[in-house]
Coordinates of C-alpha atoms and ligand atoms in Angstrom, one line a residue:
X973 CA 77.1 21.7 14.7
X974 CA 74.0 23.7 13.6
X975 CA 71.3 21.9 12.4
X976 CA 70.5 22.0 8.8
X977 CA 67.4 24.4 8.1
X978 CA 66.3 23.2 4.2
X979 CA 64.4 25.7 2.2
X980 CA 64.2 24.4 -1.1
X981 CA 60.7 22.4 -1.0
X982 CA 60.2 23.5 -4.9
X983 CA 62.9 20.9 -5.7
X984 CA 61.8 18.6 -3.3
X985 CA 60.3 18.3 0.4
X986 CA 61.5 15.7 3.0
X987 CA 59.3 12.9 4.4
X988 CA 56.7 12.9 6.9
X989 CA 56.8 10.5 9.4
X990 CA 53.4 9.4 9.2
X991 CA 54.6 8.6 5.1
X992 CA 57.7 7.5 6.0
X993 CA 55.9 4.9 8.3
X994 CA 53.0 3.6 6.1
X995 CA 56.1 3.2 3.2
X996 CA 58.0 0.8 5.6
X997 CA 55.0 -1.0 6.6
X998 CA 54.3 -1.5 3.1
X999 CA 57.7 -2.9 2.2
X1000 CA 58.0 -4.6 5.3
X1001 CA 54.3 -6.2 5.8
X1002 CA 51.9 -5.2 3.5
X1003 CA 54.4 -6.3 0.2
X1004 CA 51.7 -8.0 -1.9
X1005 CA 50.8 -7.5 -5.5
X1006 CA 47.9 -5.8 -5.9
X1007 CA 47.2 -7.2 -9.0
X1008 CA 47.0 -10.5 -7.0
X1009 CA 44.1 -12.0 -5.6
X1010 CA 45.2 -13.7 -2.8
X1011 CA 45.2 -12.2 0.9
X1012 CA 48.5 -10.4 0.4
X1013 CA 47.3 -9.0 -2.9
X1014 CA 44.2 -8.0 -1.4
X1015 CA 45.5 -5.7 1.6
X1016 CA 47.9 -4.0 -1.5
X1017 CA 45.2 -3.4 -3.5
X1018 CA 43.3 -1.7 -0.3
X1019 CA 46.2 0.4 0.2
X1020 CA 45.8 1.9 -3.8
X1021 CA 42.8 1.9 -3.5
X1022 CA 42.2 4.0 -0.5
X1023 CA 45.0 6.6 -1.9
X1024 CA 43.1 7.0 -5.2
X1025 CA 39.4 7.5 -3.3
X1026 CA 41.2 9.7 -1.2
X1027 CA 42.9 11.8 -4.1
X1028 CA 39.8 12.1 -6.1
X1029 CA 37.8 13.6 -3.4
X1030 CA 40.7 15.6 -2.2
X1031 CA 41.3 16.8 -5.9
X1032 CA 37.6 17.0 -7.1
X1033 CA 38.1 14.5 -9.7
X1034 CA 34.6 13.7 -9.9
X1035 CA 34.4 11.2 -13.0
X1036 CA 37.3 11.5 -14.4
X1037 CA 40.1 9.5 -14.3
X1038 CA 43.2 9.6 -11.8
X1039 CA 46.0 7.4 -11.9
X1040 CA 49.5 6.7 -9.9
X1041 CA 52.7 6.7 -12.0
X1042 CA 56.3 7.6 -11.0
X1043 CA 56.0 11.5 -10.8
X1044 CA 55.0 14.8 -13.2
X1045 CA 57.5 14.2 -15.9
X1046 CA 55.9 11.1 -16.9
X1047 CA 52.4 13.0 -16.4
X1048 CA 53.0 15.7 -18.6
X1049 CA 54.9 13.0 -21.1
X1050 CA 51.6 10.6 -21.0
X1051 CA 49.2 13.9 -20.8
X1052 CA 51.1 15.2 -23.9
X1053 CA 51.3 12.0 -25.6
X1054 CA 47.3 11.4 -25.5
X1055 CA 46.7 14.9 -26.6
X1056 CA 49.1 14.9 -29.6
X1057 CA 47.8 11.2 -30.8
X1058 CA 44.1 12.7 -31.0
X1059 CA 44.7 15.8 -32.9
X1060 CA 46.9 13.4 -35.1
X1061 CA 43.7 11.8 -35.6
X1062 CA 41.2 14.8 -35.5
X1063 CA 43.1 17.3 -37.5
X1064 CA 45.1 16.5 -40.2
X1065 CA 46.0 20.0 -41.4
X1066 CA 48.0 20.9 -38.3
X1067 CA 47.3 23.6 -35.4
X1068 CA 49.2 25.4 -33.1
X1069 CA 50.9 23.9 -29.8
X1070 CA 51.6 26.5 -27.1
X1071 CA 52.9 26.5 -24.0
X1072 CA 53.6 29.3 -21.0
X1073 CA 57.3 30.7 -21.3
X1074 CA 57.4 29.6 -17.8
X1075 CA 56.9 26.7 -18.0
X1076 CA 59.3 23.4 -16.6
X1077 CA 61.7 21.9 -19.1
X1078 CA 59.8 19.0 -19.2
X1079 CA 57.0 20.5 -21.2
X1080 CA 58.6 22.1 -24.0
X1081 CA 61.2 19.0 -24.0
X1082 CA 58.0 16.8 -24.5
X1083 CA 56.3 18.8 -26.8
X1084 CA 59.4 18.8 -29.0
X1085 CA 59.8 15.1 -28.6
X1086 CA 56.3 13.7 -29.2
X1087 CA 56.0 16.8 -31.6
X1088 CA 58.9 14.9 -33.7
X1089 CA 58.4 11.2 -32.7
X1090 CA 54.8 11.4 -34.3
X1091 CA 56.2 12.9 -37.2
X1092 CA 53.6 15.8 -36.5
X1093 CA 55.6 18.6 -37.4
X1094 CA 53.4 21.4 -35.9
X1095 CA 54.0 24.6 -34.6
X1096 CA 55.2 24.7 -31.3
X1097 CA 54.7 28.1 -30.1
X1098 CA 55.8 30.0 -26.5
X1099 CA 53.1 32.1 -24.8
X1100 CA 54.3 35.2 -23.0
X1101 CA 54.5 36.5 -19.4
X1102 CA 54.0 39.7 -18.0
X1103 CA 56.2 40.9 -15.2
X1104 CA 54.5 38.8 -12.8
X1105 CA 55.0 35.8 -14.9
X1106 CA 51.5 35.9 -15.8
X1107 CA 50.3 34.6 -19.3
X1108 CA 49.6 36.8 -21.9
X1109 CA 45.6 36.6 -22.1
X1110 CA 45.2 38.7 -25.2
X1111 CA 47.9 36.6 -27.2
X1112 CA 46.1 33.2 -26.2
X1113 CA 42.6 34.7 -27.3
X1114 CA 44.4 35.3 -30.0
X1115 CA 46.0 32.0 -31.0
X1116 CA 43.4 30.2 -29.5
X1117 CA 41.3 29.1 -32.5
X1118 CA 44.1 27.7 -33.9
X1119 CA 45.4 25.9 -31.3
X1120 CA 45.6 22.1 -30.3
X1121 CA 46.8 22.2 -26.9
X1122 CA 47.6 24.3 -24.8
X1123 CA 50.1 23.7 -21.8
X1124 CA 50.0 26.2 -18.3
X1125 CA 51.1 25.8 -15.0
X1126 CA 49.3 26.5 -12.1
X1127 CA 52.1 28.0 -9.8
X1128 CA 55.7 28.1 -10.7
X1129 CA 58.5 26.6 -9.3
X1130 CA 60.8 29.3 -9.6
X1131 CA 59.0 32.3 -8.4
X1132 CA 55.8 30.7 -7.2
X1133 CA 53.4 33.1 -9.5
X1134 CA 50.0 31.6 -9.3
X1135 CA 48.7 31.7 -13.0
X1136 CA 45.1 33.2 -13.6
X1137 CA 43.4 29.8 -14.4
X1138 CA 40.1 31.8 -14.5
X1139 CA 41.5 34.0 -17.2
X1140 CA 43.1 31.3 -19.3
X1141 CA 39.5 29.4 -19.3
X1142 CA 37.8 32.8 -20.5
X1143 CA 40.3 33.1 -23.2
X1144 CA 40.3 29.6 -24.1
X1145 CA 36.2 29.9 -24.8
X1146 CA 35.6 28.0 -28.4
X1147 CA 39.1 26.8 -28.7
X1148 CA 39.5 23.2 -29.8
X1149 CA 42.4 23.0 -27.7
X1150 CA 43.3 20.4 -25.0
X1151 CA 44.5 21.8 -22.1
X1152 CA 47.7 20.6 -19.8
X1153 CA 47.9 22.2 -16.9
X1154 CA 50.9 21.0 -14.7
X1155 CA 49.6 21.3 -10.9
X1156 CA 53.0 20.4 -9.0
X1157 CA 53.6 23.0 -7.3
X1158 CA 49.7 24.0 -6.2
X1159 CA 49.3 20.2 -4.4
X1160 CA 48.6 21.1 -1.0
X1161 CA 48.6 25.2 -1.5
X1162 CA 46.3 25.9 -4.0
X1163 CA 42.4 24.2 -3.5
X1164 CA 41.8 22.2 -6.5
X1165 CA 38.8 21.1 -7.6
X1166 CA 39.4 19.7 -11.4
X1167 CA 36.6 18.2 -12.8
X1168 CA 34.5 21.4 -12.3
X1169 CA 37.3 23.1 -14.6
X1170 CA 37.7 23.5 -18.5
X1171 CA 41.2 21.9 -17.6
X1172 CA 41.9 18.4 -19.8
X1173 CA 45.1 16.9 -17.6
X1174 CA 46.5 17.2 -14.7
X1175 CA 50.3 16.3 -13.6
X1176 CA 51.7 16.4 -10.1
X1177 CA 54.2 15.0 -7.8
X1178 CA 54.5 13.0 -4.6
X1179 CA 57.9 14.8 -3.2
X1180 CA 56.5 18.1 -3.8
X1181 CA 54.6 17.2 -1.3
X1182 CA 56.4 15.1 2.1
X1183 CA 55.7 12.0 -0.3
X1184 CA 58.7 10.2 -1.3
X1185 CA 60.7 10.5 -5.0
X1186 CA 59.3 8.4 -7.8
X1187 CA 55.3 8.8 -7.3
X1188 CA 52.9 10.6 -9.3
X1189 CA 49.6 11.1 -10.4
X1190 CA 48.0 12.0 -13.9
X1191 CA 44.5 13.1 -13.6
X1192 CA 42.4 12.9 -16.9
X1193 CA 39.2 14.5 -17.5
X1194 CA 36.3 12.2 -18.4
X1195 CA 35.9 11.7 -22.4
X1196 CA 39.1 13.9 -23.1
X1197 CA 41.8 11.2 -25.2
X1198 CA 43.7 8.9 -23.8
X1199 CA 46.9 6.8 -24.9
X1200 CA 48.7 5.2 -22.7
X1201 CA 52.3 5.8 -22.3
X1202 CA 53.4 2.4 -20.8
X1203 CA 51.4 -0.6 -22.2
X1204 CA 52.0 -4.2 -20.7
X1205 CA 49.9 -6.2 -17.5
X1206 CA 47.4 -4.1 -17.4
X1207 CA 47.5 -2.4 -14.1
X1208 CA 46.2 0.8 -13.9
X1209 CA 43.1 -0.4 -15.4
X1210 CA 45.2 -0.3 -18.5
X1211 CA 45.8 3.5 -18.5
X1212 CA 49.4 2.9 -17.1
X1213 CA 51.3 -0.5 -16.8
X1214 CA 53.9 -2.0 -14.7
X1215 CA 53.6 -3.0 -10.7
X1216 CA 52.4 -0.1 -9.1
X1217 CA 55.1 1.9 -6.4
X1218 CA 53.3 0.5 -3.3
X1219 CA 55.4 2.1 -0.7
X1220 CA 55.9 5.1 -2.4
X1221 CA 51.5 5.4 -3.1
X1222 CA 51.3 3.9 0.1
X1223 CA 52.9 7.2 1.6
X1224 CA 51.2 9.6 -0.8
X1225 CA 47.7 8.1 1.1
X1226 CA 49.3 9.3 4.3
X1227 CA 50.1 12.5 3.1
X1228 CA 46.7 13.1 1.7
X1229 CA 45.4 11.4 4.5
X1230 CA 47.1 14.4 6.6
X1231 CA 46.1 17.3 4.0
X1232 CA 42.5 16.2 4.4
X1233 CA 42.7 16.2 8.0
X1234 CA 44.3 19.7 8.2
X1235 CA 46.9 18.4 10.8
X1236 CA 50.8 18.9 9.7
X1237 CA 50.1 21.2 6.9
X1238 CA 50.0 25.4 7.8
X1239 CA 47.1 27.1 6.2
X1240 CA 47.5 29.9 3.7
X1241 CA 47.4 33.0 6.1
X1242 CA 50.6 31.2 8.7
X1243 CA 52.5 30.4 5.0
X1244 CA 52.4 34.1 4.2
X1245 CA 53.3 35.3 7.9
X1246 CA 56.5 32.8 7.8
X1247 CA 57.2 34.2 4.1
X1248 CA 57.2 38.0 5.7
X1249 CA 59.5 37.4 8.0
X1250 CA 62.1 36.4 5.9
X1251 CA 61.4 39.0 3.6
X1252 CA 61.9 41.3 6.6
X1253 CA 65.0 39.3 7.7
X1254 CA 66.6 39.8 3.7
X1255 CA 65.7 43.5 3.8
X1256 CA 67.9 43.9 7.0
X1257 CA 70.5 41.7 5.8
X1258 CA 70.7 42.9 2.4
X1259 CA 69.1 46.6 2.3
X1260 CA 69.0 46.8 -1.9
X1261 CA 67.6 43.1 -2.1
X1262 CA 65.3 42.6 -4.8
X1263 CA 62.2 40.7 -4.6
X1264 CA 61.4 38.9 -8.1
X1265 CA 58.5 36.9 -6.8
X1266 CA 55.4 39.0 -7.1
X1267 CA 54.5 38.6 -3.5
X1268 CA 50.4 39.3 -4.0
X1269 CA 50.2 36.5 -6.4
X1270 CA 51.8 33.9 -5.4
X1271 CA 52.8 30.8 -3.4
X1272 CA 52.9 31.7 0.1
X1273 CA 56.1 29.3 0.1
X1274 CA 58.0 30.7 -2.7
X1275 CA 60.0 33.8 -2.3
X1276 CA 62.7 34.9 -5.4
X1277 CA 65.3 37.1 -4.7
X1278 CA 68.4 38.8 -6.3
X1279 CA 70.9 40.9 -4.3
X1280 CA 72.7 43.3 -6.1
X1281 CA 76.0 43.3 -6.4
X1282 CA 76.3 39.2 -5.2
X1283 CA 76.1 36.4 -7.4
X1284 CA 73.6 33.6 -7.0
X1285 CA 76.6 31.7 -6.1
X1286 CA 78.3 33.9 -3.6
X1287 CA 74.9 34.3 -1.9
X1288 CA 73.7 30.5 -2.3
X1289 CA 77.6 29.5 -1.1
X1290 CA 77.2 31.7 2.3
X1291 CA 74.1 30.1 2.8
X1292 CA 75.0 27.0 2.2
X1293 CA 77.9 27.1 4.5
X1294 CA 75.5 28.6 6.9
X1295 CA 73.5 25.6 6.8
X1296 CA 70.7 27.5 5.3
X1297 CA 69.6 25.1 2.2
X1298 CA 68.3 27.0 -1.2
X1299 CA 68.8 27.1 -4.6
X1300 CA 69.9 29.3 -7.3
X1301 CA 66.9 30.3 -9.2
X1302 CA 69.1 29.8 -12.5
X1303 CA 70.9 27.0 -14.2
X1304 CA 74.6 28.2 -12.8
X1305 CA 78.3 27.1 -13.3
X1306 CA 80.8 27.6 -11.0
X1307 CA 81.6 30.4 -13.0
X1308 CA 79.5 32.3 -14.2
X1309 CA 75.6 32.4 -13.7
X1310 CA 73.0 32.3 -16.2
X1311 CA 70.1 33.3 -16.5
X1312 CA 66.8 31.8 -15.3
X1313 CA 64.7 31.4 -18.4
X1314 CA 61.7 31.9 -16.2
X1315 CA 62.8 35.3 -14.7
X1316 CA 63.8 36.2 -18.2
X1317 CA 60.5 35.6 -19.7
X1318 CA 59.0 37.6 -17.3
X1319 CA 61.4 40.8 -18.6
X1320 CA 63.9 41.0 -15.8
X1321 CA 67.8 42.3 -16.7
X1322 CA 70.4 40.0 -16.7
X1323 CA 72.0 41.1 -13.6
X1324 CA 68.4 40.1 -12.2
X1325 CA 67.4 36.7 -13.8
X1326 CA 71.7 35.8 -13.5
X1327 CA 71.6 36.1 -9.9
X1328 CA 68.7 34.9 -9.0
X1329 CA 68.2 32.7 -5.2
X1330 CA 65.1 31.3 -4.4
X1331 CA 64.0 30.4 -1.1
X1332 CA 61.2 27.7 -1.0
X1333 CA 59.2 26.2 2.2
X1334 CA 57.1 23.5 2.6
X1335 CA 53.2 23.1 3.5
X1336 CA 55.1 22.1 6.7
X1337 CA 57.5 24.0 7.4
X1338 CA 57.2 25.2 11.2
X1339 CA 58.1 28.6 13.1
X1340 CA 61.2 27.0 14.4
X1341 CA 62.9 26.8 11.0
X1342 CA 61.8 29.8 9.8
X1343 CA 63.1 32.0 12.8
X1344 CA 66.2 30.4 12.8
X1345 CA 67.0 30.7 9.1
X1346 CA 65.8 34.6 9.6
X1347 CA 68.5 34.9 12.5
X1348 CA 71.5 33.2 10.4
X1349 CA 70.0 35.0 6.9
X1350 CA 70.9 38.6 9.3
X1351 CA 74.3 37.3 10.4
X1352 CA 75.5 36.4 6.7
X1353 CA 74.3 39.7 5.5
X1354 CA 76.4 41.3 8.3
X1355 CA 79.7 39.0 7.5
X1356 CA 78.8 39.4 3.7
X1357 CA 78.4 43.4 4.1
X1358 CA 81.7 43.7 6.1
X1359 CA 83.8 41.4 4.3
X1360 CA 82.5 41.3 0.6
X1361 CA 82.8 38.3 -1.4
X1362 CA 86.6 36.8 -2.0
X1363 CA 88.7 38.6 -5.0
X1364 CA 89.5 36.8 -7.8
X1365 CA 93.1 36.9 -7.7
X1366 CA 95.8 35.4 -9.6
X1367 CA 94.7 32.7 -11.6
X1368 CA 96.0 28.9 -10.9
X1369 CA 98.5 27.1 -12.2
X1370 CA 98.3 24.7 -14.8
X1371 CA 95.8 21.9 -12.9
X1372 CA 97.4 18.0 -12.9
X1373 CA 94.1 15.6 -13.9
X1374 CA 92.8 15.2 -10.3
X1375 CA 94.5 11.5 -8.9
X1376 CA 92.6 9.5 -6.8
X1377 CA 95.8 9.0 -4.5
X1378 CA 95.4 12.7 -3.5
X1379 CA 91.7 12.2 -2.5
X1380 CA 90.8 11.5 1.8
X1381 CA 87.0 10.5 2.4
X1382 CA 86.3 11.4 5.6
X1383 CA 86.8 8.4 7.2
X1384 CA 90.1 8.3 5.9
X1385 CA 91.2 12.1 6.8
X1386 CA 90.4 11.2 10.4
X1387 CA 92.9 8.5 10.8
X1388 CA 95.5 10.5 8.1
X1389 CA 95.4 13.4 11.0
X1390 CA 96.1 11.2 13.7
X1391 CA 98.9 9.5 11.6
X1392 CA 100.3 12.8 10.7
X1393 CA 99.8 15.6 13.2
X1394 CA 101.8 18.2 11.4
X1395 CA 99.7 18.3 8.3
X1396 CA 98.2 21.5 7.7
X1397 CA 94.2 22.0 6.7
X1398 CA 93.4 24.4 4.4
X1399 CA 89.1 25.7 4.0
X1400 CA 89.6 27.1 0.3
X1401 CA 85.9 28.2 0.5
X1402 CA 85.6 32.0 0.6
X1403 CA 86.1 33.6 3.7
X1404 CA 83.0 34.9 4.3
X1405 CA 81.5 31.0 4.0
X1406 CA 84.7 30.1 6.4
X1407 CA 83.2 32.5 9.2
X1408 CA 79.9 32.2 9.1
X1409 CA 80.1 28.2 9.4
X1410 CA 80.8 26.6 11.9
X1411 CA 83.5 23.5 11.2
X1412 CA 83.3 20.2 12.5
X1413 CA 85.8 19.3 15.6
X1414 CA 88.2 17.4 13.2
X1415 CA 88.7 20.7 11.1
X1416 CA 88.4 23.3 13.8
X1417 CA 92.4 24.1 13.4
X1418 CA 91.4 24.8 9.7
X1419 CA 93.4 28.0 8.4
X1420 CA 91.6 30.0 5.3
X1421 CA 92.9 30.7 2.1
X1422 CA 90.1 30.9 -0.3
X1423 CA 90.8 29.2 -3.8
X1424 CA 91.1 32.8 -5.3
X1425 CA 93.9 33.8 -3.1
X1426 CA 95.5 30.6 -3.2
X1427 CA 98.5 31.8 -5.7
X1428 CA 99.5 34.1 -2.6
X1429 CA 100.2 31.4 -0.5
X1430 CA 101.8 28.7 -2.6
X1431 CA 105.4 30.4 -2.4
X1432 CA 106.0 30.2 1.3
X1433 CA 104.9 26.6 1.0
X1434 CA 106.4 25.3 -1.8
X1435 CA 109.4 26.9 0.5
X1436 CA 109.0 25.4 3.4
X1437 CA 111.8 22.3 3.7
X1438 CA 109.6 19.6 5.3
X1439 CA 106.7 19.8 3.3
X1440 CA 104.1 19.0 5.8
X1441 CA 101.3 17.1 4.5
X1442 CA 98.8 19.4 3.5
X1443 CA 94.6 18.4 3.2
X1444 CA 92.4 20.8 1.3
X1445 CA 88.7 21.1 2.2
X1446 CA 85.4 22.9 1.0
X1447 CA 82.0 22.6 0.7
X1448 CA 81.3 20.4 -2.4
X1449 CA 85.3 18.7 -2.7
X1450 CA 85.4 20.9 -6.2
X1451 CA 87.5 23.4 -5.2
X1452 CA 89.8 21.2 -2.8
X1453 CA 90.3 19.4 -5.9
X1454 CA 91.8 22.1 -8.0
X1455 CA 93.9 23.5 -5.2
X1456 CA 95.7 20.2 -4.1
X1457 CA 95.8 19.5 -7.8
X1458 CA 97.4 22.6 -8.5
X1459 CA 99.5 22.3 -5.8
X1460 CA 100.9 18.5 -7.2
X1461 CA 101.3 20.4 -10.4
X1462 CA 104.0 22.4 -9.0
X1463 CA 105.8 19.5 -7.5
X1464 CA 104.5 19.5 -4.2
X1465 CA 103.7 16.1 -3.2
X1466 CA 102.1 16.1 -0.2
X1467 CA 98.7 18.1 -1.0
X1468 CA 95.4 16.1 -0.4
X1469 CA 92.3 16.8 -0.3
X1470 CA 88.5 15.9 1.3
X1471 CA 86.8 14.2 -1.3
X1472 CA 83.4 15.1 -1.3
X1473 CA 83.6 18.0 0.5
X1474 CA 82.0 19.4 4.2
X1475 CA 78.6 18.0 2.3
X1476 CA 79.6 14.3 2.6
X1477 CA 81.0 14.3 6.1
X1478 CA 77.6 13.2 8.2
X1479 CA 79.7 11.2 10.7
X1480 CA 81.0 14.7 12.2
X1481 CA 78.1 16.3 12.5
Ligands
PLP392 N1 56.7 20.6 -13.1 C1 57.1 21.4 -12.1 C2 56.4 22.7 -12.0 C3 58.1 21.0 -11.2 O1 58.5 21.9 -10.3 C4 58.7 19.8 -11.4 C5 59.8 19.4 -10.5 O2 60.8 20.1 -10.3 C6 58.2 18.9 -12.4 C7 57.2 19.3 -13.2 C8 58.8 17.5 -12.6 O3 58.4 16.7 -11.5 P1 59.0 15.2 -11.2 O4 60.2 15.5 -10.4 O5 57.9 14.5 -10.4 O6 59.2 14.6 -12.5

């Protein structure tokens, strides 16, 4: 099997080993409460504390203040939260909220929730981008007298566009506003040194970074307002309760352990030279590729693409079935793609910001990866330009509810085979993703008849007098599903299918 090559660090990185380790050492030795003052509680209590000394100098926090909580959304919650309570205090008479256009969901969503929850009832206003996803200085001068707070980003997630920070500082001279700048994505690319900025909080995110899920930091400048989100024992020094995430902060010390040490993480200039060669390695694949990421402002690990005349999902499904792991820079059904907000806020068409795949590596990510993913990116773009994505043929029949009796985990499809050595398999992928995959031993034998074209081939086995058993398979267990349900919905019996899909059968690999 080929080894998974994962480039999609913007949703989330893996672990590193040195984190990995210091998280099951802390689970496994050093378990105490740090709020404990005992021995055991003692040695936690180093742990946090060593992260936090080691955050604030990495970070520049100066004398401000910098605490752990379970990752950005609850940052920008608690950031937004503070803010909001002080202008409820400070200014009666309303003001104006704004926020980048690109920014993640879980700004605006707070915003509109703490917005409403106060009973505030202020303007919440969207600030625009230019084509490089860049705020619009000239509105925010603009607005800024009148506004409260004021939320940016440093780099985005979807198209890595560093924002001008500089810029938004000059334009936010004499505003009253606070100033929430979500950092995610900049932690460990982007030097950082807050407390000699303007900016008022600062979210990020442990598995941006090789930490693991469900560890965060908030940091808040010194004298801007504070309310804490989470009230209760006091940890925290009372800016955040509840038992810290030990293992989880314990692991975020080794990673910033690591960044401060400049030893697993590629500096800027070796980021950019992997981020060429893919973009050489798309332009040969795919000779009209688009690049939506502005590539001279940017995160050296973010590159956004569209390819004209595939889908997000036709190009993300090849990959996928490639073993090249990215993400479809929109919110996309199986069906039809929609359009990123963030590519359309920068002024894209629809065909663009529909069918938009971004590739994402890590601080980490080495050569190896990166030279292989180039290699298989070329040989999809040669199967893709040869073959062109399936048809959409005749539709399917009516679909039965999908029964569990027709579903085969993987453990069970193995001994079903050897039980029943006539049954047919069936890939229903498309047939580009069927050749440039390679299938596990067990399905080697495979035939292909891609969903779409399914209807052509349900005749001759409806036909056939003995029915053979027959197991349907893809990547996801989606499409399986509809064709063996299909298949029972016409009368034929024997159709199964691989529940789960390729993604859920490790043991083969
Ligand atoms: N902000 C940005 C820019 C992000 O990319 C993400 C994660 O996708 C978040 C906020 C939310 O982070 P978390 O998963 O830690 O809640």
């Amino acid at each position: 099997m080929k080894t998974e090559l994962y480039l999609d660090s913007n949703a989330t990185t893996g672990i590193l080993p040195s984190a990995l380790d210091a998280a099951t050492r802390t689970l496994a030795e050093s378990y105490g409460n740090p709020s404990s003052t005992h021995s055991a509680g003692l040695r936690a209590k180093a742990i946090l504390d060593g992260t936090r000394t080691r955050a604030c100098r990495l970070l520049g926090v100066g004398d401000g203040r910098l605490m752990f909580n379970s990752g950005a959304t609850e940052g920008i919650q608690t950031a937004v939260l503070s803010a909001l309570c002080a202008v409820r205090e400070r200014r009666p008479q309303g003001g104006l909220i704004l926020y980048g256009a690109t920014e993640h969901k879980a700004v605006p969503e707070s915003l509109a929730h703490w917005n409403r929850v106060l009973g505030l009832g202020l303007e919440i206003r969207k600030l625009p981008v230019d084509g490089n996803g860049r705020h619009d200085l000239d509105v925010l001068r603009a607005l800024a007298p009148q506004a409260v707070l004021v939320c940016t980003m440093a780099a985005n997630n979807e198209t890595g566009t560093i924002s001008d920070l500089d810029g938004i500082t000059a334009a936010l001279a004499g505003s009253p506003a606070l100033w929430l700048v979500d950092c995610v994505q900049a932690l460990g690319k982007l030097p950082l040194r807050l407390a000699d900025t303007r900016i008022d909080y600062a979210p990020f995110s442990g598995h941006k970074l090789y930490a693991p899920k469900g560890v965060g930091m908030l940091y808040v400048r010194a004298g801007a307002p504070y309310t804490p989100l989470m009230t209760g024992g006091g940890q925290e020094s009372g800016l955040r309760a509840g038992t810290e995430n030990m293992p989880g902060i314990a692991a975020l010390g080794a990673v910033l352990a690591e960044l401060e040490a400049g030893t697993s993480f590629r500096c800027r200039a070796e980021l950019e030279g992997l981020r060429q060669r893919l973009v050489a390695s798309l332009r040969r694949a795919f000779p009209d590729v688009v690049i939506n990421t502005p590539l001279d402002m940017s995160l050296p690990t973010t590159l956004n693409i569209t390819v004209p005349g595939l889908t997000s999902s036709q190009l993300l499904d090849t990959f996928d079935a490639a073993d090249i792991r990215v993400s479809a820079g929109s919110a996309c059904s199986a069906a039809k793609a929609l359009p990123t907000y963030v590519l359309e806020a920068m002024g894209f068409p629809d065909w663009r910001s529909s069918n938009a795949v971004r590739i994402s590596l890590g601080a980490a990510t080495d050569d190896a990866t990166v030279d292989a993913a180039c290699r298989r990116i070329e040989e999809c773009g040669e199967v893709l330009r040869h073959r062109g994505p399936a048809g959409t043929g005749a539709p399917l029949p009516a679909l039965a509810a999908p029964a569990a009796e027709m579903e085969l985990d993987a453990d069970d499809l193995l001994a079903f085979l050897a039980a029943q050595p006539a049954a047919i398999l069936v890939d229903v992928r498309d047939d580009v993703e069927h050749v440039v995959s390679r299938l596990p031993a067990p399905l080697k034998k495979a035939v292909n008849v891609p969903l779409a074209r399914l209807t052509a081939d349900v005749p001759d086995w409806l036909a056939a007098e003995n029915r053979p058993p027959i197991v349907f398979f893809c990547r996801s267990g989606n499409r399986s599903a509809r064709a063996a349900s299909a298949l029972r919905a016409l009368g034929y019996d024997n159709a199964f299918h691989l529940g789960g899909g390729l993604a859920l059968a490790p043991a083969w690999t």
